[in-house]
XYZ file of C-alpha atoms in Angstrom:
107
model
C -10.295 -8.187 4.029
C -10.972 -11.242 6.507
C -13.911 -12.143 4.490
C -12.088 -12.071 1.314
C -9.369 -14.039 2.583
C -12.139 -16.860 3.738
C -13.377 -16.742 0.032
C -9.795 -17.115 -1.406
C -9.159 -20.042 0.891
C -12.228 -21.863 -0.107
C -11.397 -21.446 -3.797
C -7.782 -22.774 -2.865
C -9.385 -25.776 -0.981
C -11.853 -26.487 -3.997
C -8.830 -26.431 -6.628
C -7.028 -28.942 -4.378
C -10.032 -31.331 -4.202
C -10.740 -31.060 -7.941
C -7.200 -31.304 -9.104
C -5.685 -33.133 -6.386
C -2.763 -30.896 -6.544
C -1.571 -28.534 -3.692
C -2.968 -25.080 -3.957
C -1.814 -21.834 -2.153
C -3.547 -18.491 -1.781
C -1.904 -15.347 -2.045
C -3.335 -11.868 -0.778
C -2.227 -9.895 -3.713
C -2.438 -6.660 -2.212
C 0.457 -7.744 0.548
C 2.411 -9.035 -2.605
C 2.196 -5.893 -4.594
C 3.315 -3.833 -1.837
C 6.264 -5.862 -1.074
C 5.008 -8.421 1.479
C 2.995 -8.658 4.788
C 2.942 -5.171 6.135
C 5.865 -4.461 8.784
C 5.267 -2.647 12.200
C 6.682 0.526 10.379
C 3.725 -0.048 7.688
C 0.964 -0.414 10.508
C 2.431 2.540 12.445
C 2.165 4.701 9.464
C -1.044 3.464 8.468
C -2.420 4.062 11.964
C -0.941 7.817 12.081
C -2.412 8.808 8.843
C -5.889 7.094 9.738
C -5.753 9.020 12.914
C -5.017 12.216 11.232
C -7.709 11.643 8.599
C -10.237 10.834 11.392
C -9.203 14.171 12.971
C -9.497 16.492 9.950
C -13.008 14.733 9.423
C -14.248 15.759 12.962
C -12.841 19.154 12.475
C -14.761 19.384 9.174
C -11.757 19.461 6.677
C -12.691 17.852 3.529
C -11.296 17.583 -0.082
C -7.958 16.827 1.124
C -5.472 13.951 1.053
C -3.422 13.143 4.196
C 0.486 13.574 3.573
C 3.057 12.349 5.958
C 5.496 14.915 7.047
C 8.363 14.310 9.277
C 6.747 12.740 12.603
C 3.249 14.216 11.624
C 0.546 14.448 9.072
C -0.837 17.301 6.983
C -3.930 18.002 4.948
C -2.965 18.995 1.378
C -5.918 20.123 -0.760
C -6.652 18.148 -3.535
C -6.719 20.679 -6.063
C -2.861 20.995 -5.221
C -2.020 17.852 -6.462
C -4.571 16.352 -8.852
C -3.101 16.147 -12.523
C 0.380 16.741 -11.108
C 3.453 14.376 -10.808
C 6.322 14.318 -8.261
C 8.984 12.236 -9.926
C 11.778 10.602 -8.138
C 15.191 11.382 -9.727
C 16.669 8.451 -11.414
C 19.892 9.003 -9.480
C 18.014 9.153 -6.142
C 19.143 6.641 -3.509
C 15.607 4.937 -3.572
C 16.095 4.236 -7.018
C 19.492 2.763 -6.515
C 18.493 0.646 -3.510
C 15.591 -0.828 -5.647
C 17.704 -1.840 -8.345
C 20.349 -3.214 -5.956
C 17.703 -5.469 -4.704
C 16.448 -6.702 -8.028
C 13.371 -4.375 -8.304
C 12.432 -3.835 -11.996
C 11.354 -0.254 -12.627
C 10.529 -0.928 -16.351
C 13.047 1.353 -17.957
C 15.716 -1.185 -18.695
């Protein structure tokens, strides 16, 4: 990722030199996820990554790693491929998202 940031920075600098206008870089992945990763994001990623490494070490393949409570579990891909788990439209997560101005594309 640092390599891509360096490339992005070079492009921004070249744009500034060519246009004489200020140019800022944005790492789109962070923006799409809602901003710079928080401590909670980093802890979740570490927990899921460590669980994935443990499953690989134990020879468990063909699974996705799911967060369950304080732990993580392996879920066979055939249990999830082609299926959807929808969040009810009146769920607290949906209400909170709307309250802070998130557009969910249905209005």
